[in-house]
Coordinates of C-alpha atoms and ligand atoms in Angstrom, one line a residue:
M17 CA 0.0 0.0 0.0
S18 CA 1.4 3.4 -1.0
S19 CA 1.2 6.6 1.0
S20 CA -1.8 7.6 -1.2
G21 CA -3.8 4.6 0.2
L22 CA -3.7 2.8 -3.2
A23 CA -2.3 -0.7 -3.7
V24 CA -0.1 0.7 -6.5
E25 CA 1.9 -2.4 -7.2
E26 CA -1.1 -4.6 -7.2
I27 CA -3.0 -2.2 -9.6
K28 CA 0.0 -2.0 -11.9
S29 CA 0.5 -5.7 -12.1
L30 CA -3.1 -6.4 -12.8
S31 CA -3.3 -3.5 -15.3
E32 CA -0.4 -5.1 -17.1
A33 CA -2.7 -7.9 -18.2
H34 CA -5.3 -5.4 -19.6
P35 CA -3.4 -3.0 -21.9
K36 CA -5.3 -0.3 -23.7
P37 CA -5.4 -0.6 -27.5
A38 CA -3.2 2.3 -28.7
D39 CA -5.4 3.6 -31.5
I40 CA -8.7 3.8 -29.7
Q41 CA -10.3 6.6 -27.8
F42 CA -13.1 5.5 -25.5
Q43 CA -16.0 7.6 -24.3
Y44 CA -18.6 7.0 -21.6
G45 CA -21.6 8.0 -23.7
T46 CA -25.4 7.9 -23.4
A47 CA -25.3 4.2 -22.6
G48 CA -21.9 3.8 -21.0
F49 CA -18.9 2.5 -23.0
R50 CA -20.1 0.7 -26.1
T51 CA -18.1 -0.7 -29.1
L52 CA -16.8 -4.0 -30.4
G53 CA -16.5 -6.5 -27.6
S54 CA -13.0 -7.5 -28.8
V55 CA -11.5 -4.1 -27.9
L56 CA -13.1 -3.6 -24.5
D57 CA -10.8 -5.6 -22.2
S58 CA -8.9 -2.6 -20.8
V59 CA -12.1 -0.6 -20.4
M60 CA -13.7 -3.4 -18.3
F61 CA -10.7 -3.6 -16.0
R62 CA -10.8 0.2 -15.5
V63 CA -14.5 0.3 -15.0
G64 CA -14.0 -2.3 -12.2
I65 CA -11.8 0.3 -10.6
I66 CA -14.2 3.2 -11.2
A67 CA -17.0 1.2 -9.7
G68 CA -15.0 0.5 -6.6
L69 CA -14.1 4.2 -6.3
R70 CA -17.8 5.2 -6.8
S71 CA -18.9 2.8 -4.0
K72 CA -16.2 4.2 -1.7
K73 CA -17.5 7.7 -2.6
C74 CA -21.0 6.6 -1.7
D75 CA -20.0 5.4 1.8
G76 CA -19.6 1.8 0.8
R77 CA -23.1 1.5 -0.6
T78 CA -23.4 -1.0 -3.4
V79 CA -23.1 0.2 -7.0
G80 CA -23.9 -1.8 -10.1
V81 CA -22.1 -2.7 -13.3
M82 CA -24.0 -4.1 -16.3
V83 CA -22.1 -5.7 -19.2
T84 CA -24.3 -5.4 -22.3
A85 CA -24.6 -3.8 -25.7
S86 CA -28.4 -3.9 -25.5
H87 CA -30.0 -3.8 -29.1
N88 CA -26.6 -3.7 -30.9
P89 CA -25.3 -6.6 -33.0
E90 CA -23.7 -9.5 -31.3
P91 CA -20.0 -8.6 -31.8
D92 CA -20.6 -5.4 -29.9
N93 CA -20.5 -5.2 -26.1
G94 CA -20.5 -2.4 -23.5
V95 CA -20.6 -1.5 -19.9
K96 CA -22.4 0.9 -17.7
L97 CA -22.5 1.8 -14.1
V98 CA -25.5 2.0 -11.8
D99 CA -25.7 4.4 -8.8
P100 CA -26.8 3.2 -5.3
K101 CA -30.5 4.1 -5.8
G102 CA -30.6 2.0 -9.0
E103 CA -30.3 5.0 -11.2
M104 CA -27.8 5.9 -14.0
L105 CA -24.3 7.0 -12.9
E106 CA -24.1 10.6 -11.8
A107 CA -23.0 12.7 -14.8
S108 CA -19.7 14.1 -13.3
W109 CA -18.5 10.5 -12.9
E110 CA -18.9 9.8 -16.6
S111 CA -15.9 12.0 -17.3
Y112 CA -13.8 10.2 -14.6
A113 CA -14.6 7.0 -16.3
T114 CA -13.7 8.4 -19.7
R115 CA -10.4 9.7 -18.4
L116 CA -9.4 6.4 -16.8
A117 CA -10.4 4.4 -19.9
N118 CA -8.1 6.5 -22.0
A119 CA -5.0 6.5 -19.8
T120 CA -2.2 5.1 -22.0
T121 CA 0.4 3.6 -19.6
N122 CA 0.3 1.9 -16.3
D123 CA 1.8 5.0 -14.6
E124 CA -0.9 7.1 -16.2
V125 CA -3.5 4.7 -14.9
I126 CA -2.2 5.2 -11.3
K127 CA -1.9 9.0 -11.8
T128 CA -5.5 9.2 -13.1
I129 CA -6.8 7.2 -10.2
E130 CA -5.0 9.5 -7.8
S131 CA -6.3 12.5 -9.5
I132 CA -9.9 11.2 -9.4
V133 CA -9.5 10.3 -5.7
E134 CA -8.4 13.9 -5.0
T135 CA -10.9 15.7 -7.2
A136 CA -13.9 13.6 -6.0
K137 CA -12.6 13.7 -2.4
I138 CA -12.8 9.9 -2.0
D139 CA -11.9 8.3 1.3
L140 CA -10.0 5.2 0.2
S141 CA -10.4 3.6 3.6
K142 CA -14.2 3.1 3.0
P143 CA -15.4 -0.3 1.9
A144 CA -16.5 -0.8 -1.8
K145 CA -19.3 -3.1 -2.9
V146 CA -20.3 -3.9 -6.4
V147 CA -23.0 -6.1 -7.9
Y148 CA -22.6 -7.0 -11.5
A149 CA -24.2 -8.9 -14.3
R150 CA -23.9 -9.5 -18.0
D151 CA -26.2 -10.3 -21.0
T152 CA -25.9 -13.4 -23.2
R153 CA -23.2 -12.1 -25.6
P154 CA -20.3 -14.6 -26.2
S155 CA -17.7 -11.9 -25.4
G156 CA -19.4 -11.5 -21.9
P157 CA -17.4 -14.0 -19.8
T158 CA -14.0 -12.8 -20.8
L159 CA -15.0 -9.2 -20.3
V160 CA -16.4 -10.0 -16.9
S161 CA -13.0 -11.5 -15.8
A162 CA -11.4 -8.2 -16.8
L163 CA -13.9 -6.4 -14.7
E164 CA -13.2 -8.7 -11.8
D165 CA -9.5 -7.9 -12.0
G166 CA -10.5 -4.2 -11.7
F167 CA -12.4 -5.1 -8.5
K168 CA -9.4 -6.9 -7.1
A169 CA -7.1 -4.0 -7.9
I170 CA -9.2 -1.5 -5.9
G171 CA -10.4 -3.9 -3.2
V172 CA -14.1 -4.4 -4.0
E173 CA -16.4 -6.9 -2.3
P174 CA -18.0 -8.2 -5.4
R175 CA -21.4 -9.9 -5.9
N176 CA -21.9 -11.7 -9.2
A177 CA -25.5 -11.6 -10.4
G178 CA -24.7 -13.8 -13.4
V179 CA -26.6 -13.6 -16.6
T180 CA -29.6 -11.3 -16.3
T181 CA -31.4 -8.3 -17.7
T182 CA -30.3 -4.7 -17.3
P183 CA -33.4 -3.7 -15.3
V184 CA -32.9 -6.7 -12.9
L185 CA -29.4 -5.4 -12.2
H186 CA -30.8 -1.9 -11.5
Y187 CA -33.4 -3.4 -9.2
L188 CA -30.8 -5.5 -7.4
V189 CA -28.7 -2.4 -6.6
R190 CA -31.7 -0.6 -5.1
A191 CA -32.9 -3.7 -3.2
I192 CA -29.4 -4.4 -1.7
N193 CA -29.1 -0.8 -0.6
T194 CA -32.5 -0.6 1.0
K195 CA -32.4 -4.1 2.6
G196 CA -34.0 -4.1 6.1
E197 CA -35.0 -0.4 5.8
R198 CA -38.5 1.0 6.0
C199 CA -38.3 1.8 2.3
S200 CA -37.0 -1.7 1.4
Y201 CA -37.4 -2.1 -2.4
G202 CA -37.8 -5.9 -2.2
E203 CA -35.9 -9.1 -1.9
D204 CA -32.4 -8.7 -3.4
S205 CA -32.6 -11.5 -6.0
E206 CA -33.8 -12.0 -9.5
E207 CA -36.5 -14.4 -8.1
G208 CA -37.5 -11.7 -5.6
Y209 CA -38.0 -9.2 -8.4
F210 CA -40.0 -11.5 -10.6
S211 CA -42.2 -12.6 -7.6
K212 CA -42.8 -9.0 -6.8
L213 CA -43.9 -8.2 -10.3
G214 CA -45.9 -11.5 -10.6
D215 CA -47.7 -10.9 -7.3
A216 CA -48.6 -7.3 -8.2
F217 CA -49.8 -8.4 -11.6
K218 CA -52.0 -11.2 -10.2
K219 CA -53.5 -8.8 -7.7
L220 CA -54.4 -6.4 -10.4
V221 CA -56.0 -8.9 -12.8
T222 CA -57.9 -10.9 -10.2
G223 CA -61.5 -11.2 -11.4
R224 CA -60.7 -9.9 -14.9
P225 CA -61.6 -12.1 -17.9
A226 CA -58.7 -14.4 -18.9
A227 CA -56.3 -12.8 -21.4
S228 CA -55.6 -14.4 -24.8
P229 CA -52.1 -15.6 -25.3
L230 CA -49.4 -12.9 -25.8
I231 CA -46.4 -13.6 -28.1
I232 CA -43.1 -12.2 -26.8
D233 CA -40.2 -11.8 -29.3
C234 CA -37.2 -12.2 -27.0
A235 CA -34.6 -10.9 -29.5
N236 CA -32.6 -14.1 -28.9
G237 CA -31.2 -12.4 -25.9
V238 CA -31.2 -12.4 -22.1
G239 CA -34.9 -11.5 -22.1
A240 CA -35.6 -15.1 -23.1
P241 CA -34.5 -16.8 -19.9
A242 CA -35.9 -13.9 -17.9
A243 CA -39.3 -14.1 -19.6
E244 CA -39.4 -17.8 -19.1
K245 CA -39.0 -17.5 -15.3
L246 CA -41.6 -14.7 -15.2
S247 CA -44.0 -16.7 -17.3
E248 CA -43.7 -19.7 -14.8
L249 CA -44.6 -17.3 -12.0
L250 CA -47.5 -15.8 -13.9
G251 CA -49.1 -19.2 -14.7
N252 CA -52.6 -18.8 -16.0
S253 CA -52.8 -15.1 -15.1
L254 CA -51.1 -14.4 -18.4
P255 CA -50.6 -17.0 -21.1
I256 CA -47.3 -16.3 -22.9
I257 CA -45.7 -17.7 -26.0
L258 CA -42.0 -17.1 -26.2
E259 CA -40.3 -16.7 -29.6
N260 CA -36.7 -15.9 -30.6
T261 CA -35.3 -17.5 -27.5
D262 CA -32.1 -18.9 -29.0
I263 CA -29.2 -17.7 -26.9
T264 CA -26.6 -20.1 -28.1
T265 CA -26.5 -19.9 -31.9
K266 CA -24.0 -17.3 -33.3
D267 CA -25.2 -14.0 -34.7
V268 CA -28.9 -14.4 -34.1
L269 CA -29.1 -11.8 -31.2
N270 CA -31.1 -8.8 -32.3
N271 CA -30.8 -10.0 -35.8
G272 CA -34.1 -9.6 -37.7
C273 CA -35.9 -9.5 -34.4
G274 CA -36.2 -7.5 -31.2
A275 CA -37.6 -4.1 -30.2
D276 CA -35.0 -2.1 -32.2
Y277 CA -35.6 -4.1 -35.4
V278 CA -39.3 -3.6 -35.1
K279 CA -39.2 0.1 -34.3
T280 CA -36.5 1.0 -36.9
S281 CA -37.8 -1.1 -39.8
Q282 CA -41.5 -0.7 -38.7
K283 CA -41.9 -4.3 -39.7
L284 CA -42.9 -7.7 -38.2
P285 CA -39.9 -9.9 -37.4
P286 CA -39.8 -12.4 -40.3
S287 CA -39.6 -15.3 -37.8
L288 CA -43.1 -14.4 -36.6
A289 CA -44.7 -14.3 -40.0
N290 CA -46.5 -17.6 -39.8
K291 CA -47.1 -17.5 -36.0
L292 CA -48.9 -14.2 -35.3
Q293 CA -52.6 -14.4 -36.0
P294 CA -54.6 -11.3 -37.1
G295 CA -55.7 -9.4 -34.0
Q296 CA -53.3 -11.3 -31.7
R297 CA -51.1 -9.2 -29.4
A298 CA -47.3 -9.5 -29.6
C299 CA -44.4 -7.6 -28.3
S300 CA -40.6 -7.4 -28.8
L301 CA -37.9 -7.0 -26.2
D302 CA -34.4 -5.7 -27.0
G303 CA -31.1 -7.6 -26.3
D304 CA -31.0 -6.6 -22.6
A305 CA -34.8 -6.4 -22.1
D306 CA -35.2 -2.8 -21.2
R307 CA -37.1 -1.8 -24.3
L308 CA -40.6 -2.9 -25.3
I309 CA -42.5 -2.5 -28.6
Y310 CA -46.0 -4.0 -29.1
F311 CA -47.5 -4.8 -32.5
Y312 CA -50.4 -6.7 -34.2
L313 CA -51.7 -7.6 -37.6
D314 CA -55.1 -6.3 -38.7
N315 CA -57.6 -8.5 -40.5
R316 CA -56.0 -7.7 -43.8
G317 CA -52.6 -8.8 -42.4
A318 CA -51.2 -5.3 -42.3
F319 CA -48.6 -4.6 -39.6
H320 CA -49.3 -2.0 -36.8
M321 CA -46.8 -0.9 -34.3
L322 CA -47.5 0.3 -30.8
D323 CA -44.3 2.0 -29.7
G324 CA -43.1 3.8 -26.6
D325 CA -45.3 6.8 -27.3
K326 CA -48.4 4.6 -27.6
I327 CA -47.4 2.9 -24.3
A328 CA -47.0 6.3 -22.6
A329 CA -50.5 7.4 -23.9
L330 CA -52.2 4.2 -22.7
V331 CA -50.5 4.2 -19.3
A332 CA -50.8 7.9 -18.5
A333 CA -54.5 8.0 -19.3
F334 CA -55.1 4.9 -17.1
I335 CA -53.2 6.4 -14.1
V336 CA -55.1 9.7 -14.4
E337 CA -58.3 7.7 -14.4
L338 CA -57.4 5.7 -11.3
V339 CA -56.3 8.9 -9.5
K340 CA -59.7 10.4 -10.2
L341 CA -61.6 7.3 -9.2
A342 CA -59.6 7.1 -5.9
G343 CA -60.7 10.7 -5.1
L344 CA -57.1 11.9 -5.3
E345 CA -57.6 14.4 -8.1
G346 CA -55.9 17.7 -7.1
L347 CA -53.6 15.8 -4.7
I348 CA -51.7 13.8 -7.3
K349 CA -50.6 15.4 -10.6
V350 CA -49.6 13.1 -13.5
G351 CA -47.1 14.3 -16.1
V352 CA -45.4 12.9 -19.2
V353 CA -41.8 13.2 -20.4
Q354 CA -40.8 12.6 -24.0
T355 CA -38.0 13.4 -26.4
A356 CA -38.0 15.1 -29.8
Y357 CA -38.3 11.6 -31.3
A358 CA -41.9 11.3 -29.9
N359 CA -44.4 11.2 -32.7
G360 CA -46.0 14.6 -33.2
A361 CA -49.4 13.0 -33.0
S362 CA -48.6 11.5 -29.5
T363 CA -47.4 14.9 -28.2
K364 CA -50.6 16.5 -29.5
Y365 CA -52.8 13.8 -27.9
L366 CA -51.0 13.9 -24.6
S367 CA -50.6 17.7 -24.3
E368 CA -54.4 18.1 -24.7
R369 CA -54.8 16.0 -21.5
L370 CA -51.7 16.4 -19.4
P371 CA -48.5 18.4 -18.8
V372 CA -45.9 17.1 -21.2
K373 CA -42.2 18.0 -21.2
C374 CA -39.6 17.4 -23.9
V375 CA -36.0 16.7 -22.9
P376 CA -32.8 15.6 -24.7
T377 CA -32.4 12.0 -25.7
G378 CA -31.1 9.5 -23.1
V379 CA -32.9 7.8 -20.3
K380 CA -31.2 9.9 -17.6
H381 CA -32.7 13.1 -18.9
L382 CA -36.2 11.6 -19.0
H383 CA -35.8 10.0 -15.6
H384 CA -34.7 13.2 -13.9
A385 CA -37.5 15.2 -15.5
A386 CA -40.1 12.6 -14.5
E387 CA -39.0 12.8 -10.9
R388 CA -40.3 16.4 -10.8
Y389 CA -44.0 15.2 -11.2
D390 CA -46.0 13.5 -8.5
V391 CA -46.4 10.6 -11.0
G392 CA -44.0 11.0 -14.0
V393 CA -44.6 8.8 -17.0
Y394 CA -41.6 8.7 -19.3
F395 CA -41.0 6.8 -22.5
E396 CA -38.7 7.1 -25.4
A397 CA -40.4 6.4 -28.7
N398 CA -38.1 3.3 -29.0
G399 CA -39.9 1.7 -26.1
H400 CA -37.6 2.5 -23.1
G401 CA -39.5 4.0 -20.2
T402 CA -41.2 3.6 -16.9
V403 CA -43.4 5.5 -14.4
L404 CA -42.1 7.2 -11.3
F405 CA -44.1 7.8 -8.1
S406 CA -42.6 10.5 -5.9
Q407 CA -42.0 9.9 -2.2
V408 CA -44.8 12.3 -1.3
T409 CA -47.2 10.4 -3.7
M410 CA -46.3 7.1 -2.0
E411 CA -47.2 8.6 1.3
T412 CA -50.4 10.1 0.0
L413 CA -51.4 6.7 -1.3
A414 CA -50.5 5.1 2.0
Q415 CA -52.5 7.5 4.1
H416 CA -55.5 8.2 1.9
Q417 CA -58.9 7.2 3.4
P418 CA -61.2 6.1 0.7
L419 CA -64.8 7.2 1.0
S420 CA -66.4 4.4 -1.0
P421 CA -65.7 0.9 -2.2
A422 CA -65.0 2.3 -5.7
Q423 CA -62.4 4.7 -4.3
S424 CA -60.9 1.9 -2.2
R425 CA -60.6 -0.3 -5.3
A426 CA -58.9 2.4 -7.3
L427 CA -56.5 3.2 -4.4
E428 CA -55.6 -0.5 -4.2
H429 CA -54.9 -0.6 -7.9
L430 CA -52.7 2.4 -7.7
I431 CA -50.7 0.9 -4.8
S432 CA -50.3 -2.4 -6.8
L433 CA -49.1 -0.4 -9.8
T434 CA -46.3 1.1 -7.6
E435 CA -45.2 -2.6 -7.0
L436 CA -45.6 -3.6 -10.6
I437 CA -43.6 -0.8 -12.1
N438 CA -39.8 -0.7 -11.9
Q439 CA -38.9 2.7 -10.3
T440 CA -35.2 2.5 -11.1
V441 CA -35.2 2.2 -14.9
G442 CA -37.5 1.0 -17.7
D443 CA -38.0 -2.7 -17.8
A444 CA -39.6 -4.4 -20.9
L445 CA -41.1 -7.2 -18.8
S446 CA -42.5 -4.9 -16.1
D447 CA -43.8 -2.5 -18.7
M448 CA -45.4 -5.5 -20.6
L449 CA -47.3 -6.5 -17.5
L450 CA -48.4 -2.9 -17.0
V451 CA -49.7 -2.7 -20.6
E452 CA -51.5 -6.0 -20.1
V453 CA -53.2 -4.7 -17.0
V454 CA -54.4 -1.6 -18.8
L455 CA -55.6 -3.6 -21.8
S456 CA -57.5 -5.9 -19.5
Y457 CA -59.2 -3.1 -17.6
K458 CA -60.1 -1.2 -20.7
S459 CA -61.1 -4.4 -22.6
Y460 CA -58.8 -3.1 -25.4
S461 CA -57.3 -5.2 -28.1
G462 CA -54.4 -3.8 -30.0
I463 CA -56.8 -2.1 -32.4
E464 CA -58.6 0.0 -29.8
W465 CA -55.3 0.9 -28.1
D466 CA -53.9 1.9 -31.5
S467 CA -56.8 4.2 -32.2
L468 CA -56.1 6.5 -29.3
Y469 CA -54.4 8.6 -31.9
V470 CA -53.0 8.0 -35.4
D471 CA -49.2 8.1 -35.7
L472 CA -47.8 10.6 -38.2
P473 CA -45.7 8.7 -40.8
N474 CA -42.0 9.2 -40.0
R475 CA -38.5 8.3 -41.0
L476 CA -35.2 8.1 -39.2
V477 CA -32.0 8.3 -41.3
K478 CA -28.3 8.1 -40.3
V479 CA -25.8 10.3 -41.9
V480 CA -22.1 9.5 -41.6
V481 CA -20.1 12.8 -41.3
A482 CA -16.4 13.6 -40.6
D483 CA -17.1 15.2 -37.2
R484 CA -20.5 14.7 -35.6
N485 CA -19.4 17.0 -32.7
A486 CA -19.7 19.9 -35.2
F487 CA -23.4 19.5 -34.7
K488 CA -24.7 21.3 -31.7
T489 CA -28.4 21.6 -30.6
E490 CA -30.7 23.6 -28.3
D491 CA -34.3 23.4 -27.2
A492 CA -34.1 19.8 -26.1
E493 CA -32.3 18.9 -29.4
R494 CA -35.1 20.2 -31.6
R495 CA -33.0 22.9 -33.2
L496 CA -29.4 23.1 -34.5
V497 CA -27.3 26.0 -33.5
S498 CA -24.2 24.7 -35.3
P499 CA -23.2 24.4 -38.2
E500 CA -24.4 28.0 -38.6
G501 CA -27.3 28.5 -41.0
L502 CA -28.3 24.9 -41.3
Q503 CA -31.3 25.1 -39.0
Q504 CA -32.9 27.8 -41.3
K505 CA -32.4 25.6 -44.3
I506 CA -34.0 22.6 -42.5
E507 CA -37.0 24.8 -41.5
G508 CA -37.2 26.0 -45.1
L509 CA -37.7 22.3 -46.2
M510 CA -39.9 21.4 -43.3
N511 CA -42.4 24.2 -44.1
R512 CA -43.0 22.7 -47.6
Y513 CA -44.6 19.6 -46.2
Q514 CA -48.0 19.2 -44.5
S515 CA -47.4 18.5 -40.7
G516 CA -43.7 18.5 -41.6
R517 CA -41.3 18.3 -38.8
S518 CA -37.6 17.5 -38.9
F519 CA -34.6 17.8 -36.6
V520 CA -31.0 16.8 -36.7
R521 CA -28.7 15.8 -33.8
P522 CA -25.5 13.9 -33.3
S523 CA -25.9 10.4 -31.9
G524 CA -24.6 9.7 -28.4
T525 CA -24.0 6.0 -29.1
E526 CA -22.9 5.8 -32.7
D527 CA -20.5 7.9 -34.8
V528 CA -23.3 9.3 -36.9
V529 CA -25.7 12.3 -37.1
R530 CA -29.4 11.3 -36.9
V531 CA -32.1 12.9 -39.0
Y532 CA -35.7 12.5 -38.0
A533 CA -38.7 13.6 -40.2
E534 CA -42.4 13.2 -40.0
A535 CA -45.2 14.5 -42.3
A536 CA -48.9 13.8 -43.0
I537 CA -48.2 11.1 -45.5
K538 CA -45.5 8.4 -45.7
S539 CA -43.9 9.3 -49.0
Q540 CA -43.6 13.0 -47.8
A541 CA -42.0 11.9 -44.5
D542 CA -39.4 9.9 -46.4
E543 CA -38.8 12.7 -48.9
L544 CA -38.3 15.2 -46.1
A545 CA -35.9 12.9 -44.2
F546 CA -33.8 12.2 -47.3
R547 CA -33.8 15.9 -48.3
V548 CA -32.6 16.9 -44.8
A549 CA -30.1 14.0 -44.8
G550 CA -28.7 15.3 -48.2
L551 CA -28.4 18.8 -46.8
V552 CA -26.6 17.6 -43.7
Y553 CA -24.2 15.4 -45.8
D554 CA -23.3 18.3 -48.1
E555 CA -23.1 20.8 -45.4
A556 CA -20.7 18.6 -43.4
G557 CA -18.4 18.3 -46.4
G558 CA -19.4 14.8 -47.4
D559 CA -17.6 13.3 -50.4
P560 CA -19.9 13.7 -53.4
A561 CA -18.6 10.4 -54.8
N562 CA -19.8 8.5 -51.8
R563 CA -23.1 10.4 -51.3
P564 CA -25.8 7.7 -50.5
K565 CA -28.1 7.5 -53.5
E566 CA -31.3 7.8 -51.5
F567 CA -30.3 11.3 -50.2
L568 CA -32.1 14.0 -52.1
Ligands
LIG604 C1 -33.2 7.7 -31.8 C2 -32.8 6.7 -30.7 O1 -33.6 5.7 -30.6 N1 -31.8 7.0 -30.0 C3 -31.4 6.1 -28.9 C4 -29.9 5.9 -28.9 O2 -29.3 7.2 -28.6 P1 -28.5 8.1 -29.7 O3 -27.9 9.2 -28.9 O4 -29.6 8.6 -30.6 O5 -27.5 7.2 -30.4 O6 -29.5 5.0 -27.8 C5 -29.8 5.5 -26.5 C6 -29.3 4.5 -25.5 O7 -29.8 3.3 -25.7 C7 -31.3 5.7 -26.4 O8 -31.6 6.3 -25.2 C8 -31.8 6.6 -27.5 O9 -33.2 6.7 -27.5
LIG605 MG1 -31.6 -2.0 -24.1

């Protein structure tokens, strides 16, 4: 142990085994570090160290580490940290993680750790506890060993949660840190979590007509074993048919299936073509089971998608209704948080009924904005989201004296919803149960749910540019401030289309600029998107010889 309190020699010798690739710069982005699994070894080792430091900073409370690349292709992998309440890592620590990930030599690793310890005022004598898990990717086990070396280097008491979903890991962090307390979040195990969800669901649907079978597309990922366990607990209360559950065959993960495939291509996963009956409900999870997209085929076999915006609309209206029925109107205010990617029709529908806020892309922004409401419903259009009940609301619910059996029932339902919904992060399986509860209460099929409002046709396009950081935005990413003059040109195009809306922002997870466009009819939405994409490409100095041919 050196005078600084670090086991310098131990760190150096372990670090030796996890050298940083010389030619790569890593960045802790919207979803942590994410790139090809084959180049992440040194990052994992160093994230192990950062996790230990973060836990020490948090007085030895448990922090979480999740090894996953979510909806990305199988060769990718990634890692992100979870703070003690089960939330995303505090923003200031993202830059510490980035700094340590990019230290070039062993000496620099030590220096960077020392500098973080000093800047963040970390007491190294505090204990460090970390719970960690991974998804089903083949690169997972080796990357987890590197992470464990990082734990060893900084003296972490580790707890391996094995192969599980991202939301389960978030839940575990909160459950471990609230164990034995008045605000205990539940039993700190995967089974504990699924039992909690299952019990709340059964309570909510008792006495309701039996549901017809729901197909779940598990994206050939970690959602498959998780949904299997949940399904056993649910028994007859929700008949489930699991599809795309192959977690061993190479390259099938998220390939032609899963929530991202469905949302981006706006198509049925081909593997379900002969399985989904007209009118039957189905949903897709992503590779780490924190996103959910529903869909159905109508009588003519046409595909209809029910995305995160539709989930938000369904759920928010239901909670508002229960709050009224429970006699709590005026005491509990429900609000919705969206991003610029929310379909304009959903924003219109919701704003006519509730307060709606638009925030920058990324779950942490939505989560924090939702915390400001008594009940905050947040969903990204891509299907990631949840509902947050404030502490005051939880107390209001606990203390409220209902004046009639109807009020009492509504109050009980609201309380059960707080058990059913994951308060730490969006969970596809918990959200799925929530949707199923609302559909059951409203006696809605996919068709009735879909008709709450009609989506504006839309298109998302990626543009590869030399430097995506040249693109800067304001107004929750809805307007470009740089490159100068580009926003005016986009608006000029937008105004030529009925209900036209388009915006451009740099991705936080991929080296591209994203263009979104919507308009009253599909061909116009596509045209607007490709015109703006062309504008962005040219404006950013794209090589005319390589200009994608669909760009207008
Ligand atoms: C348009 C879109 O879907 N963007 C996604 C994507 O972020 P980008 O910053 O757009 O790459 O990944 C994020 C992390 O999973 C998710 O929060 C976000 O919604
Ligand atoms: Mg995900």
